[in-house]
Amino acid sequence: MLPIRCPWCGEREQTEFSYGGEAHIVRPTDSADLTDAEWGDYVFFRTNPRGLHYERWFHAFGCRRWFNMARDTVSGAIHGTYRPGEPRTDVPDAPRVPVAGGDGGEG
Amino acid sequence: MAEQQAPITAPIRRGPLDGRAPVTADGVSLTLPAFAGKLVLRGGSDDGAFTAAAAKVLGAGLPLAPNTAARGPRGLALWLGPTEWMVHVDADTCDALAAELTAAFAGLHAAVVDVSDYYAVMRLGGPRARDVLAKGCPLDLHPDRFDVDHCAQTRFVASAILLHQVDVGPTYDIQVRWSFADFLWTYLADAMREFTSR
Amino acid sequence: MAQPLRLAAGGRVDRGRTLRFTFDGRTYTGHPGDTLASALLANGVRLLGRSYKYHRPRGLYSAGAEEPSALVTLGAGARAEPNTRATQVELFDGLVARSQNAWPALGFDVSAVIGAFSRFLPAGFYYKTFMWPKSLWMTYEKVIRDAAGPVHGPRQADPDRYEQRYAHCDVLVVGAGPAGLMAALAAGRTGARVILADDQPEAGGGLLTDPAGIGGGAGLDWVRATVAALADMPEVTVLPRTTVVGYHDYNYLGALERVTDHLPPDAGGNAPRQRLWKIRAKQVVLATGAIERPLVFADNDRPGVMLAGAARTYMNRFGVLPGREMVVFTNNDGAYATALDAASHGARVQVVDLRPDPRGPLPEAAREAGIPIHAGATVCGVAGSKAVTGVRVRALSDDGKGLAGPAKSLPCSVLAMSGGWTPTVHLFSQARGKLAFSADLGAFVPAAGDPLNPNRPAGACNGSLGLDACLREGREAGLAAAHDTGHVADHPPDLPLADSLPQEPPRLLWTLPAEKAGTAGEKTQFVDLMGDVTVADVRLAEREGYASVEHLKRYTATGMGTDQGKTSNINAMAIMADARGVTIPEVGHTTFRPNYVPVAFGAVAGRSVGDLFQQARPTAMHEWHVAQGAVFEDVGDWKRPWYFPRPGETMHDAVQRECKAVRTSVGIVDASTLGKIDIQGPDAADLLNMVYTNAWSKLGIGRCRYGVMLNEHGMIFDDGVTTRLGEHHYHMTTTTGGAARVMSWLEEWLQTEWPDMRVFCTSVTEQWAVAALNGPRSRELLAGLTDIDLDPETFPFMAMKEGTVAGIPARVYRISFTGEMAYEVNVPAGYGLALWQALMDRGAAFDICPYGTETMHVLRAEKGFIIAGQDTDGTVTPHDAAMDWIVSKKKADFIGRRSLFRADTMRPGRMQLVGLLTEDPAVVLPEGAQVAERAQAGQAFAAIGHVTSSYMSPNVGRSIALAMVADGFNRTGQTLSVPTLDGRVHRAVVGGTVFFDPEGERARG
Amino acid sequence: MKRYSIFSLVRNALSYHENWPKAWRSPDPKPAYDVIIIGGGGHGLATAYYLAKEHGITNVAVLEKSWIGGGNTGRNTTIVRSNYLMPESLALYDHALKLWEDLSQDLNYNVMFSPRGLLHLAHNVHDMQEIGRRGHAINAAGVDSEFVTREQVKAMVPIINLDCRYPVMGGLLQKRGGVARHDAVAWGYARGADARGVDIIQNCAVTGFRMDGGRVQGVETTRGFIAAPRIGVVVAGNSGALAAMAGFRLPIETTPLQAMVSEPLKPIIDCVVMSNTIHAYISQSDKGELVIGGSSDPYNSYAQRGSFDQIEHVVGPIVELYPALSRIRLMRHWAGITDITVDRSPIMSKTPVEGLFINCGWGTGGFKATPGSGHVFAHCLALGDLTPMAAPFTMDRFHTGALIDEGAAAAVAH
Ligand SMILES: Cc1cc2nc3c(=O)[nH]c(=O)nc-3n(C[C@H](O)[C@H](O)[C@H](O)COP(=O)(O)OP(=O)(O)OC[C@H]3O[C@@H](n4cnc5c(N)ncnc54)[C@H](O)[C@@H]3O)c2cc1C
Ligand SMILES: NC(=O)c1ccc[n+]([C@@H]2O[C@H](COP(=O)([O-])OP(=O)(O)OC[C@H]3O[C@@H](n4cnc5c(N)ncnc54)[C@H](O)[C@@H]3O)[C@@H](O)[C@H]2O)c1
Ligand SMILES: Cc1cc2nc3c(=O)[nH]c(=O)nc-3n(C[C@H](O)[C@H](O)[C@H](O)COP(=O)(O)O)c2cc1C
Ligand SMILES: [Zn+2]
């Protein structure tokens, strides 16, 4: 169970969240002009990387906000969470370790 | 066609937990607080016009800090999210307040939704309340982390709850959907069993 | 004396009280503080069970969680608990235990003859045989299955309760031996929130075995003082009888507290039997100690052969002398302490040491005490089968690989052995920690932790066996862990001085030479007692190519028993290394996985079973339905009335009656469970235009419209009616099962794709109770209860009005899922029951008929209305569902639109929704029945579709069905075959999906 | 290959089993092969076996990054059945089931395939409709499946609690379904392939592809470059990583799936019982432990470990459905990494790289397909093209929309 830091509510257990797949996939606005293959790529094909993954989570049992998270699919390390529209979290070399003291929410 | 007929008796408003006797154990009790009207307010935390309008009607600012509640002259406002608050008010004044708020929000991107019946509230209090909650709620409720007028939307086992610490007792108000209320009540009462002598 | 091996004094048992218990029906006594194992030992009971495969007699091997041998079934009836380690069971009065894997009796077990055939049953023998004749395999298999399991499980429901709780701390310390206590004390002094968990009933760990001194006094006095100091710290929680069983990512650990297991059944009051703690710790200190290793020699599994440390534990902790004649067999100094203690209790003790010249302080002390030491020698045989009566000892050749000199027989009743110590690194390794092989210890030790799971191994767990090192490492680990959580001690505890004797290195001989050469000798040298795996099996695995450590494990089942190889794995790896001619680290170790010790399923399930398994969601009118004898249907978590049988009615009768009543007079259905979403904001219509296939911009205020939602694959996933309440205000309804999904769907698109859309969605599902009146007299009925003008001119079909109904503020929607004139009355849920009762009271005059979901389904099928999820299944486009009309041709975009134009979605001949009328109107096709162009009874056929909905319709006066059929739209008028499993083939004609009131007049009326 | 039999067992017993040969060799890789199969799981090994046995192509290497059978083949709940809904899947899985029925004899290795019957439980009207459709569809295709009543369920599984939170309404039984010994499947295929000349090379991880003009030339491995004109990728959870090495993407996400075993017991559940609504799958191995599978962790991961809440998610339902198991203990739990497609159906396909074929996407349910998958894929590799049985399963379907949606019938509850 991952401890996930909701960008609004602070750190909560994973069971409060639902997973929303890869992040930063922009829905084509010109879909009518796309080939079946291009459209299929958008709908079905994901990077599924071994390693750093930018993904979406939904704070389903909390504030009901969607947000993004950078996580390593091999080491399990969560590198950070950020709100939609914010730039991708910079990923430092070291995985995140629960920090001394303050892992509370923003409030 | 308006062959209007008055009902024979005034309709009775019921909650899902009506008639439940309080459950008590050593150091913890489960009770029903008085029925409150409940309004969801929607608007941006960063929308000054909205927050000002809300503050004006409510007589106190909405709590803008996550996971906090603020009491004002017209009721208790609980932070639910960056664009969402729950306001608990006296049931009798709920409609009027909703109307006032709706009027105050005219022209703004904001909303007022009456959810008085959607949710039921139960109250768990006493020195052992934390131990009972820990049996299903993954939040850290240590007083250093969660104190009076902190609130959180979280879960108790499978139920989504809105937890609000009322006093240092500690006493918690736990708000849950109508259809989950009976289950949650039963679960909490069961969780208290350990603290009852036979 | 009742307990022949009980010492007169010493140990932690309370001789003042006597407890009675039975083992295999015989009554014995013991004392508070005993384990079942120590009590049995005190009574001289050696034979405790039979082995898994060969049914060899087995006894007590250890004194802890690592026990591979002494498994019993505890309790009886519904409380019977198989595979319980006698070493972990605290004795209570009235305890009942039985041996396992023996019939008819432990002493005389018929299956023991299997042992005689053991040479035909080497590792993996079943892969090589039982293949002929093929037809007999299931018979062979039954025999194998019956033979394999050691014991029957209970058949009745478990009467006990199990709880769970979450906990949070700065520092979790696992193990309350000297290292763990010191760590907890040091961390506690900083004010950090500390949890100290230990699987034993009392703290002390190794100090309960070893009376070493600390700080100038007795070690156990130091333990007592430390425990008292911890009890005074408000932020420290000490959990005895609590085993940390799983270490999951981000320092999330599961710990099983045995709350009342040590009490007689029903003596625990309202406390649970066990409690699973789910602990999120910022830092962890692993002070789990070390497990002693057996030596591997011929017949090393006989009852009476046990670990030297365990033998000492029985003496010092439990006041039991394992035997009056003891041989200590060791490769290290530590076991001499066992010899010394036994001698001090008057036992006749001899030591066999693999090392040619043991000279450490402990061996010297043994010499001084007059204990004979056979140095440079090995045990090469054990006499006695159900209990050890003696051992054969021979000198070792210099390289340790052969035997030299004549055999000596040493009589003894217990052989206490020690092959050295293996740090208990299970949790460290579960936490992704990397291990390194320590050649000194002959064991894997913690090397590098994983940053995801900040922890510190300390003491014996870290490979530091000396008491002084344990205390020092514990203190450092406790302080550092607390420091990393932001806590510093003003007065950290001093490091107490401890008695620690220097020890000489062990002589690591992983297999000992046997008197019989080769396999003949190796096949009684047991590596894994639990799985009856011998040295011969390990070598066979290597020979056959199952040489990687993981293949070894799986081919021989080493380490796969309930002990998970705590005493055996390292020996197996070492023997494999020897067989392969490589080093032990080259062989490597298998993966440590939870659980550290097995955990009752009940504890993992917690209270969420039975009545608390999963909420059953009632509507506001539920009570009424129950009182009226409704039969309920589970729809998701909801309880919905399925039908309302009258006395004597079958389901069919009731449904037919309900169906007729709705179309002739008026029916009422509880529609509260539909999902409801309040949508507000200037861009609300834009949102609707994107999530629905049809156009929403022109919907008038107070008007309702039906919509279908597609996923991005173009397939229908939900539907419902949405009503415009105000300029920028809509009320959406969804299917019952789809409510949460649709709500999340809207939020997902709004928040992640279209953040600029100014729309707020708020779920209002349970704010509204909904009673839907359906039927030609519904207006008449409602009119008598409402102030709303029901004139169809001003309140037409697909419109909504607000007002009061029965004096209750209400929204009334003129929408219809039955095709009848209908009014869905929505009131705040608190008034739901009052509304329902008022409608029923008033409805009496109209013969109002309450109906359930089944009737609702028949009625909508008569009208050809789909149920998303029944008539559609995630592969159906609106076109397939004969709903082309609902897809806007003008809108440039909506979710799923592009997918409607893919090659396959435009392919002719797709499955399409049609109506089917059987030739015999009395035949109701089974739902799910397959449709064929032509089929013959009892023969396979190419299905071209299937029946999605099928009912006897009293209103159409015959059976009706909906079906998905390939190229269905082009088959109108065709007669198709529908074979059923009873061997009949029905014929049915393809037609439209609307069977009743095709013009739709009734709903508009 | 020395044949295994009761006679050879007795003969070897007399020589104390000291003369058994290696089940498979451990050769060093040759510089080049006719076909390379990446992945020494059941599917890869079966592919090699059938390439050799059915197509006479024996200059084949199976490259396995660690030990054979250690992927999902060695960590699955071993359920074997063919009662799939869609005709394309049904054909494929029943092809596999028929091969299972003779597999021990064919391989001369007892894979302990045990067709003890497999029961799907229905707990609500929607479930009944779902099994109704599936049962009829399967029967139409001439494959066995029967509906059973609540009472029959009880007779088959006496410890079941029919009146649990979602009462059991009935079930669908496939008598030919059952379980098999997972490890033995990998080992039996390895031994059979090896005996026919296939090189099984363990501890040899593929780290890249060498390409020339869109054609594959061979693979880079931790043991050097190995050439082959035709290569099959059969690496389950790692398919995405291998595809990335070859420069294309797959419609796959890799997620952990956990399983667990109890302590061993004498027989207590004689068939395989699956329940979608209660989320519990259980069977009992020949060794006596209860083998229980659960639902996938919800997120992508290559870590071969899942989260504890998923374990709770499975064990609660098990206790609800089988209250007598409450006192039985959970001994070990672990995870595999599964390759999940959107439509829950596998991919057998050519790839954008000529000469490179992929067989993946079996996700949480491919153990049962092992013989069929190997058989069909071997044929494709031998042919250099897809066979009719494989053709519906190409990657193209994610572009045309011709999904084979096995999740479909269980779609939405009304
Ligand atoms: C917990 C669990 C339960 C399951 N239960 C069932 C069930 O009951 N019934 C069922 O039918 N199916 C089940 N499955 C699914 C089933 O296990 C798999 O579909 C099937 O075993 C896949 O076999 P495979 O040979 O394709 O893959 P694997 O056995 O995973 O083999 C792939 C191999 O490729 C190797 N590899 C990966 N990368 C490389 C590389 N770069 N170079 C070389 N080698 C590489 C891996 O090491 C691995 O050995 C379950 C799966 C899991 C995880
Ligand atoms: N040869 C030798 O002389 C020798 C060898 C080994 C240990 N020792 C002695 O043993 C002691 C070791 O001290 P230590 O503190 O490192 O260890 P310890 O063995 O004293 O204490 C470890 C404690 O952890 C508990 N434990 C283990 N796993 C657990 C789990 N998963 N959950 C909960 N509790 C668990 C054990 O029951 C035990 O109480 C020292 O006194 C040392 O001198 C001596
Ligand atoms: C069908 C099946 C039965 C198993 N039975 C046992 C068992 O009896 N004892 C055991 O320790 N592990 C058993 N395991 C689990 C393995 O020990 C191991 O956890 C699993 O193969 C995954 O490998 P890993 O844990 O080494 O990563 C079983 C696994 C499977 C797939
Ligand atoms: Zn949040």
PDB file of N, CA and C in Angstrom, chain C residues 82 119 127 131 134 137 141 149 151 158 160 249 278 519 543-544 546 551 599 601-602 610 614 635 637 741 873 941, chain D residues 17-18 23 68 102 105 109-110 113 116 133 140 166 266 286 305 312 320 326-330 400 408 412 414:
ATOM      1  N   PRO C  82      -5.182 -26.685  13.000  1.00  0.00           N
ATOM      2  CA  PRO C  82      -4.117 -27.600  12.597  1.00  0.00           C
ATOM      3  C   PRO C  82      -2.767 -26.900  12.454  1.00  0.00           C
ATOM      4  N   ARG C 119      13.097 -45.143  -0.705  1.00  0.00           N
ATOM      5  CA  ARG C 119      14.038 -45.065  -1.819  1.00  0.00           C
ATOM      6  C   ARG C 119      13.318 -44.948  -3.161  1.00  0.00           C
ATOM      7  N   TYR C 127       6.835 -36.711 -10.717  1.00  0.00           N
ATOM      8  CA  TYR C 127       6.925 -36.197 -12.082  1.00  0.00           C
ATOM      9  C   TYR C 127       7.300 -37.299 -13.065  1.00  0.00           C
ATOM     10  N   MET C 131       1.923 -42.047 -14.817  1.00  0.00           N
ATOM     11  CA  MET C 131       1.437 -41.579 -16.116  1.00  0.00           C
ATOM     12  C   MET C 131       0.733 -42.677 -16.900  1.00  0.00           C
ATOM     13  N   LYS C 134      -3.046 -43.707 -18.592  1.00  0.00           N
ATOM     14  CA  LYS C 134      -3.492 -42.333 -18.444  1.00  0.00           C
ATOM     15  C   LYS C 134      -4.796 -42.248 -17.648  1.00  0.00           C
ATOM     16  N   TRP C 137      -4.822 -41.836 -13.788  1.00  0.00           N
ATOM     17  CA  TRP C 137      -4.164 -40.732 -13.084  1.00  0.00           C
ATOM     18  C   TRP C 137      -5.045 -40.137 -11.990  1.00  0.00           C
ATOM     19  N   GLU C 141      -4.068 -39.788  -8.287  1.00  0.00           N
ATOM     20  CA  GLU C 141      -4.014 -38.460  -7.695  1.00  0.00           C
ATOM     21  C   GLU C 141      -4.786 -38.409  -6.380  1.00  0.00           C
ATOM     22  N   GLY C 149      -1.590 -34.191   2.494  1.00  0.00           N
ATOM     23  CA  GLY C 149      -1.849 -33.240   3.578  1.00  0.00           C
ATOM     24  C   GLY C 149      -1.630 -33.899   4.924  1.00  0.00           C
ATOM     25  N   VAL C 151      -3.102 -33.225   7.780  1.00  0.00           N
ATOM     26  CA  VAL C 151      -4.168 -33.183   8.772  1.00  0.00           C
ATOM     27  C   VAL C 151      -5.430 -32.600   8.155  1.00  0.00           C
ATOM     28  N   ASP C 158     -15.635 -20.778  12.048  1.00  0.00           N
ATOM     29  CA  ASP C 158     -14.811 -20.353  13.180  1.00  0.00           C
ATOM     30  C   ASP C 158     -15.632 -19.459  14.109  1.00  0.00           C
ATOM     31  N   ASP C 160     -14.617 -17.620  16.543  1.00  0.00           N
ATOM     32  CA  ASP C 160     -13.874 -16.525  17.174  1.00  0.00           C
ATOM     33  C   ASP C 160     -13.874 -15.257  16.337  1.00  0.00           C
ATOM     34  N   ASP C 249       6.097  -2.331   1.302  1.00  0.00           N
ATOM     35  CA  ASP C 249       6.784  -1.116   0.885  1.00  0.00           C
ATOM     36  C   ASP C 249       6.361   0.115   1.694  1.00  0.00           C
ATOM     37  N   LYS C 278      -1.781  -2.988  11.496  1.00  0.00           N
ATOM     38  CA  LYS C 278      -1.244  -2.528  10.216  1.00  0.00           C
ATOM     39  C   LYS C 278      -0.514  -1.228  10.506  1.00  0.00           C
ATOM     40  N   THR C 519      24.423 -42.089  -1.595  1.00  0.00           N
ATOM     41  CA  THR C 519      23.019 -41.846  -1.322  1.00  0.00           C
ATOM     42  C   THR C 519      22.520 -42.653  -0.148  1.00  0.00           C
ATOM     43  N   ARG C 543      21.950 -33.262  -9.667  1.00  0.00           N
ATOM     44  CA  ARG C 543      22.279 -34.243 -10.697  1.00  0.00           C
ATOM     45  C   ARG C 543      21.339 -34.107 -11.885  1.00  0.00           C
ATOM     46  N   GLU C 544      20.092 -33.851 -11.601  1.00  0.00           N
ATOM     47  CA  GLU C 544      19.104 -33.796 -12.678  1.00  0.00           C
ATOM     48  C   GLU C 544      18.987 -32.410 -13.310  1.00  0.00           C
ATOM     49  N   TYR C 546      18.282 -29.506 -11.648  1.00  0.00           N
ATOM     50  CA  TYR C 546      17.485 -28.529 -10.905  1.00  0.00           C
ATOM     51  C   TYR C 546      18.426 -27.842  -9.919  1.00  0.00           C
ATOM     52  N   HIS C 551      15.143 -23.687  -8.367  1.00  0.00           N
ATOM     53  CA  HIS C 551      14.710 -25.016  -8.822  1.00  0.00           C
ATOM     54  C   HIS C 551      14.867 -26.048  -7.706  1.00  0.00           C
ATOM     55  N   VAL C 599      -0.396 -16.967   9.237  1.00  0.00           N
ATOM     56  CA  VAL C 599      -1.397 -16.135   9.917  1.00  0.00           C
ATOM     57  C   VAL C 599      -2.796 -16.629   9.546  1.00  0.00           C
ATOM     58  N   PHE C 601      -6.371 -16.969   8.334  1.00  0.00           N
ATOM     59  CA  PHE C 601      -7.136 -16.191   7.355  1.00  0.00           C
ATOM     60  C   PHE C 601      -8.087 -15.242   8.070  1.00  0.00           C
ATOM     61  N   GLY C 602      -8.645 -15.731   9.178  1.00  0.00           N
ATOM     62  CA  GLY C 602      -9.590 -14.905   9.921  1.00  0.00           C
ATOM     63  C   GLY C 602      -8.981 -13.567  10.318  1.00  0.00           C
ATOM     64  N   GLY C 610     -19.247 -12.016   7.487  1.00  0.00           N
ATOM     65  CA  GLY C 610     -20.605 -12.158   7.998  1.00  0.00           C
ATOM     66  C   GLY C 610     -21.390 -10.871   7.789  1.00  0.00           C
ATOM     67  N   GLN C 614     -19.893  -6.726   3.661  1.00  0.00           N
ATOM     68  CA  GLN C 614     -19.947  -5.617   2.724  1.00  0.00           C
ATOM     69  C   GLN C 614     -21.308  -4.989   2.925  1.00  0.00           C
ATOM     70  N   VAL C 635     -28.207  -5.556  -6.368  1.00  0.00           N
ATOM     71  CA  VAL C 635     -27.730  -4.833  -7.552  1.00  0.00           C
ATOM     72  C   VAL C 635     -26.544  -4.002  -7.087  1.00  0.00           C
ATOM     73  N   ASP C 637     -24.129  -3.092  -4.493  1.00  0.00           N
ATOM     74  CA  ASP C 637     -24.322  -3.257  -3.054  1.00  0.00           C
ATOM     75  C   ASP C 637     -25.767  -3.016  -2.637  1.00  0.00           C
ATOM     76  N   ARG C 741     -19.142   5.362 -11.203  1.00  0.00           N
ATOM     77  CA  ARG C 741     -18.274   5.406 -12.374  1.00  0.00           C
ATOM     78  C   ARG C 741     -18.523   6.663 -13.194  1.00  0.00           C
ATOM     79  N   ASP C 873     -22.976  -4.906 -23.728  1.00  0.00           N
ATOM     80  CA  ASP C 873     -21.981  -5.584 -22.903  1.00  0.00           C
ATOM     81  C   ASP C 873     -20.585  -5.029 -23.066  1.00  0.00           C
ATOM     82  N   PHE C 941     -22.949 -25.924 -33.104  1.00  0.00           N
ATOM     83  CA  PHE C 941     -23.366 -25.079 -34.224  1.00  0.00           C
ATOM     84  C   PHE C 941     -22.632 -23.759 -34.158  1.00  0.00           C
TER      85      PHE C 941
ATOM     86  N   HIS D  17      19.370 -43.789  -7.183  1.00  0.00           N
ATOM     87  CA  HIS D  17      19.091 -42.579  -7.971  1.00  0.00           C
ATOM     88  C   HIS D  17      20.356 -41.827  -8.362  1.00  0.00           C
ATOM     89  N   GLU D  18      21.432 -42.560  -8.396  1.00  0.00           N
ATOM     90  CA  GLU D  18      22.672 -41.851  -8.699  1.00  0.00           C
ATOM     91  C   GLU D  18      22.936 -41.750 -10.195  1.00  0.00           C
ATOM     92  N   ALA D  23      17.731 -33.363 -16.593  1.00  0.00           N
ATOM     93  CA  ALA D  23      16.452 -33.213 -17.286  1.00  0.00           C
ATOM     94  C   ALA D  23      16.624 -32.366 -18.539  1.00  0.00           C
ATOM     95  N   ILE D  68      14.415 -21.028 -15.643  1.00  0.00           N
ATOM     96  CA  ILE D  68      13.198 -21.304 -16.400  1.00  0.00           C
ATOM     97  C   ILE D  68      12.024 -21.549 -15.451  1.00  0.00           C
ATOM     98  N   ASP D 102      -3.428 -34.781 -22.887  1.00  0.00           N
ATOM     99  CA  ASP D 102      -2.423 -35.815 -23.186  1.00  0.00           C
ATOM    100  C   ASP D 102      -1.010 -35.359 -22.848  1.00  0.00           C
ATOM    101  N   GLN D 105       1.689 -37.623 -21.006  1.00  0.00           N
ATOM    102  CA  GLN D 105       2.155 -38.730 -21.836  1.00  0.00           C
ATOM    103  C   GLN D 105       3.015 -38.205 -22.982  1.00  0.00           C
ATOM    104  N   TYR D 109       6.446 -36.658 -18.879  1.00  0.00           N
ATOM    105  CA  TYR D 109       6.740 -35.926 -17.644  1.00  0.00           C
ATOM    106  C   TYR D 109       5.391 -35.638 -17.032  1.00  0.00           C
ATOM    107  N   ASN D 110       5.183 -36.056 -15.820  1.00  0.00           N
ATOM    108  CA  ASN D 110       3.865 -35.916 -15.230  1.00  0.00           C
ATOM    109  C   ASN D 110       3.632 -34.476 -14.776  1.00  0.00           C
ATOM    110  N   PHE D 113      -1.718 -32.776 -14.532  1.00  0.00           N
ATOM    111  CA  PHE D 113      -2.940 -32.110 -14.964  1.00  0.00           C
ATOM    112  C   PHE D 113      -4.116 -32.848 -14.358  1.00  0.00           C
ATOM    113  N   ARG D 116     -10.295 -31.825 -12.403  1.00  0.00           N
ATOM    114  CA  ARG D 116     -11.168 -32.146 -11.274  1.00  0.00           C
ATOM    115  C   ARG D 116     -12.451 -31.344 -11.298  1.00  0.00           C
ATOM    116  N   ARG D 133     -25.198 -16.884 -20.525  1.00  0.00           N
ATOM    117  CA  ARG D 133     -24.687 -16.607 -21.860  1.00  0.00           C
ATOM    118  C   ARG D 133     -23.442 -17.451 -22.143  1.00  0.00           C
ATOM    119  N   ALA D 140     -22.693 -24.347 -27.463  1.00  0.00           N
ATOM    120  CA  ALA D 140     -22.939 -24.223 -28.893  1.00  0.00           C
ATOM    121  C   ALA D 140     -21.709 -24.648 -29.676  1.00  0.00           C
ATOM    122  N   TYR D 166     -23.701 -12.301  -0.605  1.00  0.00           N
ATOM    123  CA  TYR D 166     -24.352 -12.409  -1.904  1.00  0.00           C
ATOM    124  C   TYR D 166     -24.624 -13.892  -2.136  1.00  0.00           C
ATOM    125  N   LYS D 266      -5.341 -31.961   4.553  1.00  0.00           N
ATOM    126  CA  LYS D 266      -5.918 -33.049   3.778  1.00  0.00           C
ATOM    127  C   LYS D 266      -7.030 -32.468   2.911  1.00  0.00           C
ATOM    128  N   ASP D 286      -2.118 -30.689  -4.980  1.00  0.00           N
ATOM    129  CA  ASP D 286      -1.956 -32.089  -4.588  1.00  0.00           C
ATOM    130  C   ASP D 286      -1.161 -32.210  -3.297  1.00  0.00           C
ATOM    131  N   ARG D 305       5.959  -7.658  -6.603  1.00  0.00           N
ATOM    132  CA  ARG D 305       5.392  -7.634  -5.260  1.00  0.00           C
ATOM    133  C   ARG D 305       4.159  -6.754  -5.311  1.00  0.00           C
ATOM    134  N   GLU D 312      -5.758  -8.588   1.613  1.00  0.00           N
ATOM    135  CA  GLU D 312      -6.959  -8.505   2.453  1.00  0.00           C
ATOM    136  C   GLU D 312      -8.223  -8.592   1.612  1.00  0.00           C
ATOM    137  N   GLU D 320     -15.521 -15.260   4.044  1.00  0.00           N
ATOM    138  CA  GLU D 320     -16.973 -15.101   3.929  1.00  0.00           C
ATOM    139  C   GLU D 320     -17.600 -16.309   3.241  1.00  0.00           C
ATOM    140  N   SER D 326     -11.357 -19.948   8.288  1.00  0.00           N
ATOM    141  CA  SER D 326     -10.896 -18.805   9.080  1.00  0.00           C
ATOM    142  C   SER D 326      -9.701 -19.150   9.961  1.00  0.00           C
ATOM    143  N   ARG D 327      -9.699 -20.363  10.512  1.00  0.00           N
ATOM    144  CA  ARG D 327      -8.589 -20.743  11.403  1.00  0.00           C
ATOM    145  C   ARG D 327      -7.403 -21.325  10.651  1.00  0.00           C
ATOM    146  N   ILE D 328      -7.593 -21.559   9.371  1.00  0.00           N
ATOM    147  CA  ILE D 328      -6.470 -22.056   8.567  1.00  0.00           C
ATOM    148  C   ILE D 328      -5.552 -20.870   8.289  1.00  0.00           C
ATOM    149  N   ARG D 329      -4.284 -21.148   8.203  1.00  0.00           N
ATOM    150  CA  ARG D 329      -3.358 -20.024   8.130  1.00  0.00           C
ATOM    151  C   ARG D 329      -2.772 -19.791   6.742  1.00  0.00           C
ATOM    152  N   LEU D 330      -2.581 -18.537   6.492  1.00  0.00           N
ATOM    153  CA  LEU D 330      -1.965 -18.075   5.254  1.00  0.00           C
ATOM    154  C   LEU D 330      -0.449 -18.187   5.416  1.00  0.00           C
ATOM    155  N   THR D 400      -8.150  -1.451 -35.706  1.00  0.00           N
ATOM    156  CA  THR D 400      -9.430  -1.620 -36.419  1.00  0.00           C
ATOM    157  C   THR D 400     -10.603  -1.572 -35.457  1.00  0.00           C
ATOM    158  N   ALA D 408     -16.199  -8.462 -21.598  1.00  0.00           N
ATOM    159  CA  ALA D 408     -17.457  -7.880 -22.037  1.00  0.00           C
ATOM    160  C   ALA D 408     -18.683  -8.358 -21.280  1.00  0.00           C
ATOM    161  N   VAL D 412     -21.323  -4.215 -17.218  1.00  0.00           N
ATOM    162  CA  VAL D 412     -21.877  -3.302 -16.213  1.00  0.00           C
ATOM    163  C   VAL D 412     -23.036  -3.965 -15.483  1.00  0.00           C
ATOM    164  N   HIS D 414     -26.595  -3.572 -13.870  1.00  0.00           N
ATOM    165  CA  HIS D 414     -27.631  -2.575 -14.106  1.00  0.00           C
ATOM    166  C   HIS D 414     -28.109  -1.977 -12.800  1.00  0.00           C
TER     167      HIS D 414
END
